[in-house]
């Protein structure tokens, strides 16, 4: 077992997409561990608190009229003229990686264990050592179009501070309504339509004293973790799919084990979209987006060894925690295959919890039948009385419903 | 609805290929030598008609498809298959010659068996398959000469391609009659296209009698005018020719070219139209003669003969068969409750006075006295079965602050009467049902004379045995009633040999979420699992004793229940086969709770107990157990509280249709919050059931927050037809936002940020007609200003 370190830098991140075509930032073997830094793509919402003085963050977010350290942001076109910028923001998450796993081949399963998760403290002079995050109630939120207060159609950024002294929690510092922002290339962003645009605080009005006395229990986790799909070279990081990605389940934190089907040689694991807290549904469009560092362990399960294990027949991401198994249902289990060449744009217009529920049911039924050897009737009886279905997210184009079953149901040894 | 959905996700690796072949076979296709990579992902949606027309949308990796060819011995008209690739890169291979098929173009694959067999390879594909019965009696001309070909999406081929694409998109959105119409339209287009194609084939073969493209177009117009004039008995060849501006002789020649005749075609179309109308439930009010006249037949006896000659049975017999078929196939699984097209539901009903002179005395309480404790045992006159009603007389009146021990029975106790009813006087009385009648006759909100389906009084439109109603003194519309669950204990069996043990039942029933897509045979099936509950264990749990498949049960009144369609039908143990050893080694952790807690709705006298709504009812949220409270908006004077549907355990979703249903006794405290005193309370202005647990607020969202008001008179049927988690999620979000803004004093932006970061949304149930999504707000988020009113604790109610 070797322990690797993967800090953030323009050379170790890719922004807004998964890709089998990007050179690996790190190559390791099954059983190895790695400490991986991740940055939130919302750090530009408060540059002073979340970027200034932090060499890694500064290097990735660097963007002047002359130089943009990470030019491509999204799976969209990289040849101008641009509507929003290179990559066109078709995919938004800053992902660290890819991490290639030696010997991984399609058909294998990659297990990723999260050993620890830590927030990334601010380095700026006034806030050094404190940890901050940003929540955007954005145009892609479930609430959007349904505002009850004026002005309707607004996007709101709320900056949170994470307090880790005791039982960790987040409290709001201030919020502001998004105003049109001009990026260093001169493109105007009337809405939050491109990641990494640093907000000019002279153009927004900070409201302090909000969410007074409200403490949001911390749930440190990675919103986006997954492997490169085989279908395209550049795949938007927004819709989750069969190789994982932007699942946005807050249970994918310390102690979690995630299992992903390998779709390309080397697996090409990437991680990002770190969150300090999120509710089931991620309703407003984002969590409390906070840069985090994680310790990971990677275990490759070869295809030939899967029979008779919990991974037999697995074709989708699955979570194991100390007390439960969760499978992830999506509106489209594999939207890239189902929707054809326009999948990456078409997926957004078909969002549906009803289809995601259907998918979660099928996946959990299959799990109970294949892995636990139950008949269909037994599986359905158990699903009704012991499995819980919840809303994972309604904001990532390919909506999610997770189905969970407690491990205690199966452990029947002793009294 | 005869929609078939397929996804490879449902099958383990080894079975996917065979399952996929089954899908292809339904479209008349076979897959040869699938590439090695196959098996990662495939989905399909198919829909067929009784006339043999099937439309499918296949999503899979590239694969090789060819038509299934019938053995040459079977005479076969051989309508070619239409395949339309959705992506670029597909090919049609005929005898080694490869032709590219662009996205949206039509590949025509004849299946008359003439070599060479055309081979199609492509990924996502639309398929139109018409069996030979679809056109029986209508000749395509020399179909056997049609060659495999690729047709550009222009002209008629373009219209067909476009129609097929939009039909495929809407497959699961169309009602049966709508779908029949769409499929018939597609068949017409296909027929016209094939006629043109056959003509072209004839031409290229140098046939002299071939119709030209112009003739084909003219023929198409003739067919259109026939369709328009099917009801006109005087539509003669002469008038048809006149309408088209051609001579009658030329008209006949047009038909000669197709090997058909005008008279035959008209008659065939009339018969097919009448057949369609006879099978359409929406036409059920028309007599057979009326339908015959409408289809251009002037003599009912003649029609009857013609119909029998053509279809092998009389119109009346055919229609009866169709009714049986739709009853069996369509009504279960489509919806519970009132059928939407039932005429009976508008019948005016008098409020019932079901309580006889033996009605229990309602204890009168003087205002201002100390809280009292009441005991409400189950008895035939203290329960109402399957409905809520503002018209029921209360069985008990209590004052705010009083505590009540409420016995409740599971309506599923009859799944194993020997374990769950025998020897228990209360249960025996409520379930009593002999040839002479039932102790509780009405079960459900349907008609007492069972005039919709004939299942039994109330028709089972609503199934839960509810104890109550309990009137709360001084409760008025606008108040909020808080029901606290102080304790819950299961009701032990009193049956000989098993007395003292606790049993429950869970039915995977036709209203379950899984029912339409079972994997293993026989399909469909209903399965009942009997559990034993161990409350004394360190970790209280349930384990399965045995299960059985539902078999038709004859109730004591002589009605046969082919499915689980009426509550309280005693299962005859001799009629079912018990499977032991099911769920071996599995222990289901207990979550005792009441599925149903509700007050009487204001809208109707009889409301189906299945769909939950603003008044509470069948909430099916396992968080509503010991230590939790539910706040309900009072809608009628006295509130009229009812409790039932006790559950020992349930998962979020209640997927199969039921929980572990187990009779239980609860101790509750009832607290009335008067409207004038609500200001500043978290439940001020409450318009929905709000659950409070020691740690959380749980807000209940529904597809339709108040379906009775939303759909009006049709509410009790419409709610089942429009269940959706998407709607329920919207509702739960709006309630959560409102709660945080009102009870938490936040502005909208604060509320949305907090919901995103800290509120958990979960699936409550997808089986109760009005589907549920709940929002869980941790009390840690907001320091609650609530001042608890502690009622006197009541000692744990025990049973001997």
Short mmCIF file of N, CA and C in Angstrom, two decimals, chain B residues 183-233:
data_model
loop_
_atom_site.label_atom_id
_atom_site.label_comp_id
_atom_site.label_asym_id
_atom_site.label_seq_id
_atom_site.Cartn_x
_atom_site.Cartn_y
_atom_site.Cartn_z
N UNK B 183 -53.05 3.89 -33.47
CA UNK B 183 -52.53 2.69 -34.14
C UNK B 183 -53.25 2.45 -35.46
N UNK B 184 -54.58 2.69 -35.46
CA UNK B 184 -55.33 2.51 -36.70
C UNK B 184 -54.82 3.48 -37.77
N UNK B 185 -54.51 4.69 -37.34
CA UNK B 185 -53.98 5.68 -38.28
C UNK B 185 -52.64 5.25 -38.85
N UNK B 186 -51.79 4.73 -37.98
CA UNK B 186 -50.48 4.25 -38.45
C UNK B 186 -50.65 3.12 -39.44
N UNK B 187 -51.61 2.24 -39.14
CA UNK B 187 -51.84 1.10 -40.05
C UNK B 187 -52.29 1.59 -41.42
N UNK B 188 -53.15 2.61 -41.44
CA UNK B 188 -53.60 3.16 -42.71
C UNK B 188 -52.43 3.72 -43.51
N UNK B 189 -51.57 4.47 -42.80
CA UNK B 189 -50.42 5.05 -43.49
C UNK B 189 -49.52 3.95 -44.03
N UNK B 190 -49.31 2.93 -43.22
CA UNK B 190 -48.45 1.83 -43.63
C UNK B 190 -49.03 1.15 -44.88
N UNK B 191 -50.34 0.95 -44.84
CA UNK B 191 -51.01 0.30 -45.96
C UNK B 191 -50.82 1.11 -47.25
N UNK B 192 -51.01 2.42 -47.12
CA UNK B 192 -50.85 3.27 -48.31
C UNK B 192 -49.42 3.21 -48.83
N UNK B 193 -48.47 3.21 -47.89
CA UNK B 193 -47.07 3.18 -48.28
C UNK B 193 -46.74 1.86 -48.99
N UNK B 194 -47.30 0.77 -48.44
CA UNK B 194 -47.01 -0.54 -49.02
C UNK B 194 -47.65 -0.67 -50.40
N UNK B 195 -48.81 -0.08 -50.54
CA UNK B 195 -49.46 -0.15 -51.86
C UNK B 195 -48.56 0.50 -52.90
N UNK B 196 -48.04 1.67 -52.52
CA UNK B 196 -47.14 2.36 -53.43
C UNK B 196 -45.92 1.51 -53.72
N UNK B 197 -45.42 0.89 -52.65
CA UNK B 197 -44.22 0.08 -52.75
C UNK B 197 -44.46 -1.15 -53.63
N UNK B 198 -45.62 -1.78 -53.41
CA UNK B 198 -45.95 -2.95 -54.20
C UNK B 198 -46.08 -2.57 -55.67
N UNK B 199 -46.70 -1.41 -55.86
CA UNK B 199 -46.86 -0.94 -57.24
C UNK B 199 -45.49 -0.74 -57.89
N UNK B 200 -44.60 -0.13 -57.10
CA UNK B 200 -43.26 0.10 -57.64
C UNK B 200 -42.59 -1.23 -57.95
N UNK B 201 -42.81 -2.19 -57.04
CA UNK B 201 -42.20 -3.50 -57.26
C UNK B 201 -42.75 -4.12 -58.54
N UNK B 202 -44.06 -3.99 -58.68
CA UNK B 202 -44.69 -4.55 -59.88
C UNK B 202 -44.12 -3.88 -61.13
N UNK B 203 -44.00 -2.56 -61.02
CA UNK B 203 -43.51 -1.82 -62.17
C UNK B 203 -42.12 -2.28 -62.57
N UNK B 204 -41.26 -2.36 -61.51
CA UNK B 204 -39.88 -2.71 -61.83
C UNK B 204 -39.82 -4.15 -62.36
N UNK B 205 -40.83 -4.95 -61.98
CA UNK B 205 -40.85 -6.31 -62.51
C UNK B 205 -41.51 -6.35 -63.88
N UNK B 206 -41.94 -5.20 -64.33
CA UNK B 206 -42.52 -5.11 -65.66
C UNK B 206 -43.96 -5.57 -65.73
N UNK B 207 -44.63 -5.59 -64.58
CA UNK B 207 -46.02 -6.04 -64.58
C UNK B 207 -46.90 -5.01 -65.27
N UNK B 208 -47.77 -5.49 -66.12
CA UNK B 208 -48.56 -4.57 -66.92
C UNK B 208 -49.76 -4.02 -66.15
N UNK B 209 -50.24 -4.81 -65.16
CA UNK B 209 -51.44 -4.36 -64.46
C UNK B 209 -51.11 -3.41 -63.31
N UNK B 210 -49.87 -3.03 -63.22
CA UNK B 210 -49.47 -2.25 -62.06
C UNK B 210 -50.17 -0.90 -62.01
N UNK B 211 -50.52 -0.55 -60.80
CA UNK B 211 -51.04 0.78 -60.60
C UNK B 211 -49.86 1.75 -60.59
N UNK B 212 -50.03 2.86 -61.16
CA UNK B 212 -48.98 3.86 -61.13
C UNK B 212 -49.06 4.61 -59.81
N UNK B 213 -48.07 5.44 -59.57
CA UNK B 213 -48.07 6.22 -58.32
C UNK B 213 -49.33 7.08 -58.26
N UNK B 214 -49.74 7.59 -59.41
CA UNK B 214 -50.95 8.41 -59.43
C UNK B 214 -52.18 7.62 -59.04
N UNK B 215 -52.22 6.39 -59.51
CA UNK B 215 -53.36 5.54 -59.15
C UNK B 215 -53.35 5.24 -57.66
N UNK B 216 -52.13 5.02 -57.11
CA UNK B 216 -52.03 4.74 -55.68
C UNK B 216 -52.56 5.91 -54.88
N UNK B 217 -52.22 7.11 -55.32
CA UNK B 217 -52.69 8.30 -54.61
C UNK B 217 -54.20 8.39 -54.68
N UNK B 218 -54.73 8.10 -55.85
CA UNK B 218 -56.19 8.14 -56.04
C UNK B 218 -56.87 7.12 -55.13
N UNK B 219 -56.26 5.94 -55.09
CA UNK B 219 -56.80 4.87 -54.26
C UNK B 219 -56.82 5.30 -52.79
N UNK B 220 -55.75 5.98 -52.39
CA UNK B 220 -55.68 6.46 -51.02
C UNK B 220 -56.84 7.41 -50.72
N UNK B 221 -57.16 8.27 -51.70
CA UNK B 221 -58.28 9.20 -51.52
C UNK B 221 -59.59 8.44 -51.42
N UNK B 222 -59.73 7.39 -52.22
CA UNK B 222 -60.94 6.57 -52.11
C UNK B 222 -61.08 6.02 -50.70
N UNK B 223 -59.97 5.50 -50.18
CA UNK B 223 -60.01 4.93 -48.83
C UNK B 223 -60.38 5.98 -47.80
N UNK B 224 -59.84 7.17 -47.99
CA UNK B 224 -60.17 8.25 -47.05
C UNK B 224 -61.65 8.56 -47.08
N UNK B 225 -62.20 8.60 -48.29
CA UNK B 225 -63.62 8.95 -48.36
C UNK B 225 -64.47 7.81 -47.80
N UNK B 226 -64.00 6.59 -47.93
CA UNK B 226 -64.72 5.47 -47.30
C UNK B 226 -64.73 5.65 -45.79
N UNK B 227 -63.57 6.01 -45.23
CA UNK B 227 -63.47 6.20 -43.78
C UNK B 227 -64.46 7.25 -43.31
N UNK B 228 -64.59 8.31 -44.13
CA UNK B 228 -65.48 9.41 -43.72
C UNK B 228 -66.94 9.03 -43.82
N UNK B 229 -67.25 8.08 -44.68
CA UNK B 229 -68.66 7.80 -44.94
C UNK B 229 -69.09 6.42 -44.43
N UNK B 230 -68.38 5.90 -43.46
CA UNK B 230 -68.72 4.56 -42.96
C UNK B 230 -70.14 4.49 -42.43
N UNK B 231 -70.63 5.63 -41.92
CA UNK B 231 -71.97 5.62 -41.30
C UNK B 231 -73.08 5.75 -42.34
N UNK B 232 -72.71 5.96 -43.60
CA UNK B 232 -73.71 6.26 -44.61
C UNK B 232 -74.06 4.98 -45.38
N UNK B 233 -75.26 4.43 -45.13
CA UNK B 233 -75.60 3.16 -45.78
C UNK B 233 -75.74 3.31 -47.30
#
